[in-house]
Coordinates of C-alpha atoms and ligand atoms in Angstrom, one line a residue:
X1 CA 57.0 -83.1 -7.4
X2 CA 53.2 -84.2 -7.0
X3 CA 52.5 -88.0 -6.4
X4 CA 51.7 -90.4 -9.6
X5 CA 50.6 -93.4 -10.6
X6 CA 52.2 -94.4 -13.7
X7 CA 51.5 -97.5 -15.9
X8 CA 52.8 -97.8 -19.5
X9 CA 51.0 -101.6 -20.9
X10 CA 51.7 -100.5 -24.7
X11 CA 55.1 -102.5 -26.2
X12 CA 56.0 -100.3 -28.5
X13 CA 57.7 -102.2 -32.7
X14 CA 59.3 -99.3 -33.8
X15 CA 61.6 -99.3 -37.2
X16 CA 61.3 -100.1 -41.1
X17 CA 59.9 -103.4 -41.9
X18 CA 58.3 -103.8 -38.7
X19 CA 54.7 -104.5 -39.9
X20 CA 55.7 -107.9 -40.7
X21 CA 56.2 -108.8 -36.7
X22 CA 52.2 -109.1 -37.0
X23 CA 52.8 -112.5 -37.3
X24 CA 54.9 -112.9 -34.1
X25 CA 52.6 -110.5 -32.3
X26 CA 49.2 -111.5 -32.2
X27 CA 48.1 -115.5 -31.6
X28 CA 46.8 -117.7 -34.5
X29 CA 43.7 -118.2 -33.2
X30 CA 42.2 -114.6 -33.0
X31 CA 40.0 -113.2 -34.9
X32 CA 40.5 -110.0 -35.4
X33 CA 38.3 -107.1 -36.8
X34 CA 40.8 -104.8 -38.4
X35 CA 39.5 -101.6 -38.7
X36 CA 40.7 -98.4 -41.1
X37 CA 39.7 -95.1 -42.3
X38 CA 38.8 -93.4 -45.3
X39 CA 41.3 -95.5 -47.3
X40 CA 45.2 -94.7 -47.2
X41 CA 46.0 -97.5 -46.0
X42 CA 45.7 -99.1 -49.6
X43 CA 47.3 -96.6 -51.4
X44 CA 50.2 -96.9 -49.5
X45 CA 50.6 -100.3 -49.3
X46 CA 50.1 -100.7 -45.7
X47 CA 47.3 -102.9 -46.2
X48 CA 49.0 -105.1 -48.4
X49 CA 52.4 -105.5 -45.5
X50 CA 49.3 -106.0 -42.7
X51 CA 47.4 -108.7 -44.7
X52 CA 50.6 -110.5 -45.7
X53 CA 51.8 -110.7 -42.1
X54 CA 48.6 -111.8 -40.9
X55 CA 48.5 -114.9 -43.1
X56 CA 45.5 -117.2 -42.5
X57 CA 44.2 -116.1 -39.4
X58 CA 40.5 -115.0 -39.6
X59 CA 40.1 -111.0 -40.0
X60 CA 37.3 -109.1 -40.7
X61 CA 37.1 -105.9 -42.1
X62 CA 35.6 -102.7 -40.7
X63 CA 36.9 -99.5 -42.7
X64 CA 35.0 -96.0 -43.4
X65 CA 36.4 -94.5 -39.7
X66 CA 36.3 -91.1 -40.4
X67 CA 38.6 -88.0 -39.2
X68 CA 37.2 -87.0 -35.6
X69 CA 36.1 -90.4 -35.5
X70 CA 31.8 -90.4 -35.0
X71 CA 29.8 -92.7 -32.6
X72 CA 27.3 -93.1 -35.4
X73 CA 30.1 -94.8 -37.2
X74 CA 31.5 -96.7 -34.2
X75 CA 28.3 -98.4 -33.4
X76 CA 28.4 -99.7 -37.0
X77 CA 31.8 -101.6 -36.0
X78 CA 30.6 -102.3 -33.1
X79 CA 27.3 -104.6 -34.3
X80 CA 29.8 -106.0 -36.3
X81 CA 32.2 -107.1 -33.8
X82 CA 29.5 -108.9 -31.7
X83 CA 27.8 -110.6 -34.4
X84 CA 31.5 -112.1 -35.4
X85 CA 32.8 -112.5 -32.0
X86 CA 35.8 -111.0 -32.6
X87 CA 38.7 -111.5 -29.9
X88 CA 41.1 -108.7 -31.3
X89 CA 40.7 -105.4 -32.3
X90 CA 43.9 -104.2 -34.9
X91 CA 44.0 -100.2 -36.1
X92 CA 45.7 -99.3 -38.4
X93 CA 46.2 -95.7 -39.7
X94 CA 45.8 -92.4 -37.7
X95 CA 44.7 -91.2 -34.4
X96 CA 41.5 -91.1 -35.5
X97 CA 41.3 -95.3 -36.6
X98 CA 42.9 -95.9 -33.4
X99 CA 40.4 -93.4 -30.9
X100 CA 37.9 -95.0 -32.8
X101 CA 38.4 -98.4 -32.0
X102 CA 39.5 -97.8 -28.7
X103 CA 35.9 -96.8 -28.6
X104 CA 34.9 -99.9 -30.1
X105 CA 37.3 -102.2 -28.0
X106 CA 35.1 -101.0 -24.6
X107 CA 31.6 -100.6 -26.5
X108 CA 31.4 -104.7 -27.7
X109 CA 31.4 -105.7 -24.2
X110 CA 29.5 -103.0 -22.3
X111 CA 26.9 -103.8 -20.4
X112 CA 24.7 -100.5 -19.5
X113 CA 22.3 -99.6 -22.1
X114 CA 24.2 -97.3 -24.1
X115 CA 28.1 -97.1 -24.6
X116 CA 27.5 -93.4 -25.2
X117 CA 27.4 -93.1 -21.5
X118 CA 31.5 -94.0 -21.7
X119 CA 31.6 -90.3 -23.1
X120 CA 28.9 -88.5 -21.4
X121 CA 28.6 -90.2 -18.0
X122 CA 32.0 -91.1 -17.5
X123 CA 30.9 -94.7 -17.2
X124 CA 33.2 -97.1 -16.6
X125 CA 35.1 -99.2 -18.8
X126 CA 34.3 -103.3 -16.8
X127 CA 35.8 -105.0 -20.1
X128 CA 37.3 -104.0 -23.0
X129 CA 38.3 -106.4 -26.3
X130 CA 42.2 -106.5 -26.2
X131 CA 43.7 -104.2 -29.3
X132 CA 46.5 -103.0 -31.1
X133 CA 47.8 -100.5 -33.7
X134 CA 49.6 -100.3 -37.1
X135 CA 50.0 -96.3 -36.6
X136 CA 50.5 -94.2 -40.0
X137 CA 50.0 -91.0 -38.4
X138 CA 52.8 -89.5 -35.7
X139 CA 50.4 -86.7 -34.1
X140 CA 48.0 -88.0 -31.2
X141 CA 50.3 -90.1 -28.8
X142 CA 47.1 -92.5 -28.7
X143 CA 49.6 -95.5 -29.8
X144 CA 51.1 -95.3 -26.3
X145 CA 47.9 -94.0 -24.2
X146 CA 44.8 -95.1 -22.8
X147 CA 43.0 -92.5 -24.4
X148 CA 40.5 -91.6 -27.0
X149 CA 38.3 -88.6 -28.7
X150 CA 35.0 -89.7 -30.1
X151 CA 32.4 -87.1 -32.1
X152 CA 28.6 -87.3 -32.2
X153 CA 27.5 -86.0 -35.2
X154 CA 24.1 -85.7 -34.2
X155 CA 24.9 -83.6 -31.0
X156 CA 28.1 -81.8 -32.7
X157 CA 29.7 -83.0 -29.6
X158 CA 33.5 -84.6 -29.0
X159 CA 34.5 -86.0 -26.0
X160 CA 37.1 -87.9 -24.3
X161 CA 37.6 -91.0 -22.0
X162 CA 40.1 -93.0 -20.6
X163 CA 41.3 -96.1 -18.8
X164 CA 43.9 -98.7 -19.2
X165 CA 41.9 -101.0 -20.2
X166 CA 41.9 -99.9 -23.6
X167 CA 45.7 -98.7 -23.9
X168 CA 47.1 -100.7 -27.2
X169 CA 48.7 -103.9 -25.9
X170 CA 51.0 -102.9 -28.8
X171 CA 51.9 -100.4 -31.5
X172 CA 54.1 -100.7 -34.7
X173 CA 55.7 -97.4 -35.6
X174 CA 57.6 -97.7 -39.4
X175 CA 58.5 -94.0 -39.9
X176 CA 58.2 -95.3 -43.6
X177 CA 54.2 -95.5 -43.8
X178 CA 54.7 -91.5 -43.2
X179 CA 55.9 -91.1 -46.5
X180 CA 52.3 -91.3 -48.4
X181 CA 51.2 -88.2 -45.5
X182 CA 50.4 -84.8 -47.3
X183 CA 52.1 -82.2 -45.7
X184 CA 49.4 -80.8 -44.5
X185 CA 49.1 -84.0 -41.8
X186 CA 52.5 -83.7 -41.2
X187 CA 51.9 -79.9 -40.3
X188 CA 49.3 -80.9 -37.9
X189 CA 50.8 -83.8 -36.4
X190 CA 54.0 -81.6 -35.9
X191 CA 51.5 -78.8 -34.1
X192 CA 49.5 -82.1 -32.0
X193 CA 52.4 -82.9 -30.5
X194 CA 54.2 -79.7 -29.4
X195 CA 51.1 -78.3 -27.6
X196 CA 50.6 -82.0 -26.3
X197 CA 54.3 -81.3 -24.6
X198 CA 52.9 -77.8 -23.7
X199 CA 49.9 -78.7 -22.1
X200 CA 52.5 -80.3 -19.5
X201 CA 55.1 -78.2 -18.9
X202 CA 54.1 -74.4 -19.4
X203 CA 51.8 -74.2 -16.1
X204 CA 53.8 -73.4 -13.1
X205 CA 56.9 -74.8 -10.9
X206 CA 56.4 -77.9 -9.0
X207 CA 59.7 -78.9 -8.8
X208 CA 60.3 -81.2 -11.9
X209 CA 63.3 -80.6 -13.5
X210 CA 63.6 -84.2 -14.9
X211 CA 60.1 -83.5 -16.5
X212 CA 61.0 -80.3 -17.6
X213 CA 64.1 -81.4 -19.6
X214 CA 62.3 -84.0 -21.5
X215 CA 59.5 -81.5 -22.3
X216 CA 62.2 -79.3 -23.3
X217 CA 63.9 -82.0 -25.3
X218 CA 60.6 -82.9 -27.3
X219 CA 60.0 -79.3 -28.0
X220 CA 63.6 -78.2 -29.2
X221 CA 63.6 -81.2 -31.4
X222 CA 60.4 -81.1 -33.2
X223 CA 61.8 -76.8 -33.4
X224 CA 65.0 -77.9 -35.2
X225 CA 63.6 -81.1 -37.2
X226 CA 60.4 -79.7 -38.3
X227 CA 62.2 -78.3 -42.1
X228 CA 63.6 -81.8 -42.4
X229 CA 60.5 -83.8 -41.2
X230 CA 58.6 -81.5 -44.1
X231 CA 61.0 -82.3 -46.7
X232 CA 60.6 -83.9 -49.7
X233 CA 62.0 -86.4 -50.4
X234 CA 60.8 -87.7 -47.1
X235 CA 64.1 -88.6 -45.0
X236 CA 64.0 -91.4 -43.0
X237 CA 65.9 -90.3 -39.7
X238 CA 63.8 -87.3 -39.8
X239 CA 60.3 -88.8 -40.3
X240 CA 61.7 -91.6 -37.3
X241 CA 62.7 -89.0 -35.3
X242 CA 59.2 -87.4 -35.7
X243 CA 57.5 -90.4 -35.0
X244 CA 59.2 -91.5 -32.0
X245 CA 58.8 -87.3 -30.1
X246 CA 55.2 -87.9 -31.3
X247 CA 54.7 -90.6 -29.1
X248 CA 57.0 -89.8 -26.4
X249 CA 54.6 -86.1 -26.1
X250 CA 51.5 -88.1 -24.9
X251 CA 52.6 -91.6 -23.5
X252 CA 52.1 -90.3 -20.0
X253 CA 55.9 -89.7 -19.2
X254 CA 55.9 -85.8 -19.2
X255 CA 52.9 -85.7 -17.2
X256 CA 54.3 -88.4 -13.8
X257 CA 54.6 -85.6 -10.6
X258 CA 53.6 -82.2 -12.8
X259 CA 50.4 -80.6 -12.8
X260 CA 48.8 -80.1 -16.7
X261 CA 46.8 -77.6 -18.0
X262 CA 44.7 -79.1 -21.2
X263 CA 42.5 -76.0 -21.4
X264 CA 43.5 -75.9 -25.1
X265 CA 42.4 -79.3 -25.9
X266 CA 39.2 -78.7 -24.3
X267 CA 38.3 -75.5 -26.3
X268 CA 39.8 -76.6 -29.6
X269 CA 37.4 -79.6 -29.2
X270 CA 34.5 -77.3 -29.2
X271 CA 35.5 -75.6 -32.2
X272 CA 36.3 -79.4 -34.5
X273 CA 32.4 -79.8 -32.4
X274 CA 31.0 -77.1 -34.4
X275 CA 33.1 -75.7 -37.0
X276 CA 34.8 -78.8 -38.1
X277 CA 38.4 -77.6 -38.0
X278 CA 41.5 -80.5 -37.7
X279 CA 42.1 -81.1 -34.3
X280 CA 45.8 -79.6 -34.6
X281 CA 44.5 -76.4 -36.4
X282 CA 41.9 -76.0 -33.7
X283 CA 45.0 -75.7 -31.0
X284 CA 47.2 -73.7 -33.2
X285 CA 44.5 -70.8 -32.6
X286 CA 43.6 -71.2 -28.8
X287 CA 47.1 -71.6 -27.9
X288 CA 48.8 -68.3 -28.3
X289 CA 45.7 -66.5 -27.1
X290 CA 45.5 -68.4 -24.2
X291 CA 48.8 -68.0 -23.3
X292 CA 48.5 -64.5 -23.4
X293 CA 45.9 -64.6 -21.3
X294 CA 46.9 -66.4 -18.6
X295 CA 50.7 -65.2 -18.8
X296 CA 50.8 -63.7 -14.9
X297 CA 50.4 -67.1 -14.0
X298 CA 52.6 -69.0 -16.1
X299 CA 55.3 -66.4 -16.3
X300 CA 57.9 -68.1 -14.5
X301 CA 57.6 -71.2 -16.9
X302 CA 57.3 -69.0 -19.9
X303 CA 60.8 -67.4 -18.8
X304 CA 61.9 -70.6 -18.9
X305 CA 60.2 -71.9 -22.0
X306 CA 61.6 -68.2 -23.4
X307 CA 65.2 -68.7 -22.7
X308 CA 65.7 -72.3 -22.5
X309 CA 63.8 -73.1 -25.8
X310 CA 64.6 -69.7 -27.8
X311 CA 67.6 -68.8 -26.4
X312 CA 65.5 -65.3 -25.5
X313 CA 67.5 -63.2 -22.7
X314 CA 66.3 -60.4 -20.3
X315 CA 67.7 -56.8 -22.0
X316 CA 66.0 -54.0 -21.3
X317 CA 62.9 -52.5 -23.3
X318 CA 62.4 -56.1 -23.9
X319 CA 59.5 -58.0 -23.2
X320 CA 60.0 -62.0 -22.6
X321 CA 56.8 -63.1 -22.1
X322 CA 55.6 -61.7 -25.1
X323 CA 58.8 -62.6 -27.3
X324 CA 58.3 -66.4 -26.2
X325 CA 54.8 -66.8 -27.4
X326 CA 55.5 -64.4 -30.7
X327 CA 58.3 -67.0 -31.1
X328 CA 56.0 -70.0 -30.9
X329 CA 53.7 -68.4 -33.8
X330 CA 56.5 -67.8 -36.1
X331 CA 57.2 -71.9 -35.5
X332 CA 53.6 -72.2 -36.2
X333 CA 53.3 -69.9 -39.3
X334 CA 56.9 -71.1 -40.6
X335 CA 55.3 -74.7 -41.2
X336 CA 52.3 -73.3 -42.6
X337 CA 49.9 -73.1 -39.7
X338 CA 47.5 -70.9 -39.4
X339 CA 46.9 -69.0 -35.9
X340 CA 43.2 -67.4 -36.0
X341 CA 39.8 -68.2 -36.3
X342 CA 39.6 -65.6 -39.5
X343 CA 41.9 -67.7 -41.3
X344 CA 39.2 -70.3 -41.5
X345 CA 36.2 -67.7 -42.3
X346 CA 34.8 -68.4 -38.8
X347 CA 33.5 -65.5 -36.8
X348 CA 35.1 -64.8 -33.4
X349 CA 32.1 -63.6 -31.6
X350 CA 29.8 -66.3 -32.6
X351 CA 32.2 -69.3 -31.7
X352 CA 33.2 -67.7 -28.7
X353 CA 29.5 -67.6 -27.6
X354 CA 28.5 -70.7 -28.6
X355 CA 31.5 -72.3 -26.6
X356 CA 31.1 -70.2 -23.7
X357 CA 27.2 -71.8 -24.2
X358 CA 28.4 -74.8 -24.3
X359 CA 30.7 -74.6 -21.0
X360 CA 28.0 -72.7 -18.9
X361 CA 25.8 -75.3 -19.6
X362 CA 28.3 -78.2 -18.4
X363 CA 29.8 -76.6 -15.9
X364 CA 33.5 -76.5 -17.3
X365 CA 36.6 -74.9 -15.6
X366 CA 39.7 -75.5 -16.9
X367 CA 43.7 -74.6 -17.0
X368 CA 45.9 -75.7 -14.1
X369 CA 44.0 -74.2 -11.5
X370 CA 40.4 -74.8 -12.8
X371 CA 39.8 -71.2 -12.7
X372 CA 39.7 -70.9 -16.9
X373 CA 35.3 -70.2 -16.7
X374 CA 33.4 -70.1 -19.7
X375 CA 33.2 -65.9 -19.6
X376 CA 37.1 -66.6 -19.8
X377 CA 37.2 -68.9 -22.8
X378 CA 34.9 -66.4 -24.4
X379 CA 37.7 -63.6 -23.6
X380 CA 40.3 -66.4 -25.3
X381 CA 38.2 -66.7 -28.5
X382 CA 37.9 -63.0 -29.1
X383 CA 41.4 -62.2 -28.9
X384 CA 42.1 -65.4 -31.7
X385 CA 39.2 -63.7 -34.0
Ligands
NZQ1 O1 41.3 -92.0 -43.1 P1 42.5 -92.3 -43.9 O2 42.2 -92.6 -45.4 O3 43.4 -93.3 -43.3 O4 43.3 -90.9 -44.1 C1 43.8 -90.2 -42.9 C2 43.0 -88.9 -42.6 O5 42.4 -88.4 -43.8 C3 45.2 -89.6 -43.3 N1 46.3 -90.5 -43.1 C4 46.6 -91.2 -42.0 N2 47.8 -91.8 -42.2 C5 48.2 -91.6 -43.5 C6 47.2 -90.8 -44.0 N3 47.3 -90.4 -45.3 C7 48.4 -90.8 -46.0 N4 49.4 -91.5 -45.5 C8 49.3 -92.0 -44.2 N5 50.3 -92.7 -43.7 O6 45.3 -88.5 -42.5 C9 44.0 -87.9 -42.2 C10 43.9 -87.6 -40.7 O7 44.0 -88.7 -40.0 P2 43.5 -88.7 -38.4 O8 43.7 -90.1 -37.9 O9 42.2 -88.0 -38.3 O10 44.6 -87.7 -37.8 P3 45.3 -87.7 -36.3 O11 46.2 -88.9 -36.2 O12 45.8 -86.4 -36.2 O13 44.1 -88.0 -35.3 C11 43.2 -86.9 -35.0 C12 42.2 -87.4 -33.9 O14 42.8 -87.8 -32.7 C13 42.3 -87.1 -31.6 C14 41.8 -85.8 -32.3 O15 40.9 -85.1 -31.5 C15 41.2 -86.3 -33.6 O16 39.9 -86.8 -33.3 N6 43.3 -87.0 -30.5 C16 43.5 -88.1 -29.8 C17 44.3 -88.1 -28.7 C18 44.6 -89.3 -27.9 N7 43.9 -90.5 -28.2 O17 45.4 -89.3 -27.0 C19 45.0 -86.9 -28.2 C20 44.9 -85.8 -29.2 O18 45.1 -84.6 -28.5 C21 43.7 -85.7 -30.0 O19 42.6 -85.1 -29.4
ZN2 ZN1 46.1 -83.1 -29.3

């Protein structure tokens, strides 16, 4: 097991009903800017359980965050929280309200001359405005993490920074705001947070066989909920259980004393960059080809993934490797997932070209053992076409 440094600030209200600890939560004397997205929150009644529980304390309002949230946007809520002086940031919705003001938390109070630089120079964060979420969306982990994706529209760019400075000082989970999700969220969300579990486990041996199991226990559980977590009428138990192995993928756990790959993340980002795609469908096509790619590698954790995840056995004429990732395409497929980039209309060779652009340009390796180069991702891309 490698060495790790694990920190976990986020205090985590999970159940029906739980909205209404608001009040307990957060001090009277804030004031807060609570920020939202393209709107769900109000046909869902979110808002309403938010604004009730936050009585009289002085809130204003910054809505319009969009999917993939933009810095164009960001800076809006960010002249906002300044001019107000704000002391407390609240999101509430998905992933993408929550990146976003993560973003916004560290951008009020920074100092250099542009808080792009957090993205694109790796600045750091000195001081961030303390936040929280109300999280309708079980998919990014970013409840529990000190993470966040941001987009410039003008650059078609979409990167990632971190620090714990801006990890939620708390997140309330009601499985019951998931009900108002179309299915095709839930479908993504479902995707998200597999590969999130992926991304930590299906690299190579270091001897982490507590890590392993709870990977595994993520994975066979989102495998054997995902029909119930789909269902309609949404079930409670299912949607809670969904939540809670949402969060649990990307929290940090999985990752203390393993080594992770990410390589997907990073080339599905390009293709939401230029092509727009949800982040989940982006990794739903780089997965399985990259996989495939690299499956000398990872073979010894794809046996495993192959046998302790499918139940797949060694017989002979058989291939494992190959059944293993076949089998994680039929999961995909079975809740409605596509896998290639011709599903979308989106030309192989021209995405893989711009990418590989893109990475030669910046310098990018990735994969466990940085040696993923931009001629490789190119490779990846054509074999998703
Ligand atoms: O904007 P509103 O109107 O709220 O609607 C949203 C949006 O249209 C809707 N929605 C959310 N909760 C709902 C709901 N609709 C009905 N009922 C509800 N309860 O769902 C749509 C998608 O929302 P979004 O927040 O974009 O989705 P998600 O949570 O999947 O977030 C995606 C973003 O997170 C980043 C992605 O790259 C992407 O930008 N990620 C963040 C990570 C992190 N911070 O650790 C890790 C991930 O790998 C990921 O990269
Ligand atoms: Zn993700």
């Amino acid at each position: 097991m490698k060495n790790f440094n694990f920190k976990s600030p986020t205090q985590i209200v999970f159940g029906k009903g739980t909205i209404s600890k608001l009040v307990e939560l957060i001090s009277q004397d804030e004031k807060i800017l609570l920020t939202y997205g393209g709107g769900s929150i109000f046909k869902n009644g979110v808002y309403e359980q938010v604004k009730a529980a936050l009585g009289a304390r002085k809130v204003v309002e910054f809505g319009g965050i969009e999917v993939n949230p933009t810095f164009e946007t960001l800076m809006k809520a960010v002249e906002v929280g300044r001019h107000e002086k704000v002391t407390f940031l609240l999101a509430v919705g998905g992933g993408s309200v929550l990146d976003g003001t993560k973003f916004i938390a560290a951008a009020i109070p920074f100092e250099g001359d542009d808080p792009w630089d957090l993205l694109s120079k790796n600045a750091k964060v000195v001081r961030a405005i303390p936040l929280a979420s109300v999280m309708t969306l079980p998919a990014t982990g970013s409840e529990m993490n000190s993470g966040a994706v941001i987009s410039r529209k003008s650059t078609q760019e979409k990167l990632s920074f971190g620090d714990w400075k801006i990890a939620p000082q708390f997140s309330i989970l009601d499985p019951e705001t998931t009900y108002s999700l179309p299915k095709i969220q839930i479908r993504n969300g479902i995707v998200d947070s597999y590969i999130h579990v992926m991304e930590q486990y299906l690299t190579y041996p270091v001897a982490s066989p507590l890590q392993d199991r709870q990977a595994e226990a993520i994975l066979k559980t989102l495998l054997e909920e995902a029909d119930a977590i789909l269902a309609e009428p949404a079930d409670y138990d299912a949607r809670a259980t969904y939540m809670w192995s949402a969060t649990q993928a990307l929290n940090g756990n999985l990752s203390c004393g393993v080594v992770a790959d990410w390589a997907t993340h990073g080339i599905g980002h390009e293709i939401t960059a230029f092509y727009g795609l949800a982040h989940a469908e982006t990794l739903a096509i780089v997965y399985p080809a990259l996989i495939r790619y690299k499956k000398e590698q990872k073979r010894e954790k794809i046996l495993q993934y192959a046998q302790r995840i499918f139940g797949l056995c060694e017989l002979p004429g058989h291939n494992l490797v190959e059944e293993a990732i076949r089998a994680t395409e039929v999961f995909f497929h079975r809740i409605g997932m596509p896998t290639r980039l011709s599903d979308y209309g989106i030309d192989a060779q021209e995405a893989a070209q711009r990418i590989r652009d893109r990475f030669m340009a910046r310098n990018t390796k990735l994969g466990e053992h940085r040696d993923i180069f931009p001629d490789d991702v190119f490779k990846i891309l054509l074999a998703a076409a």
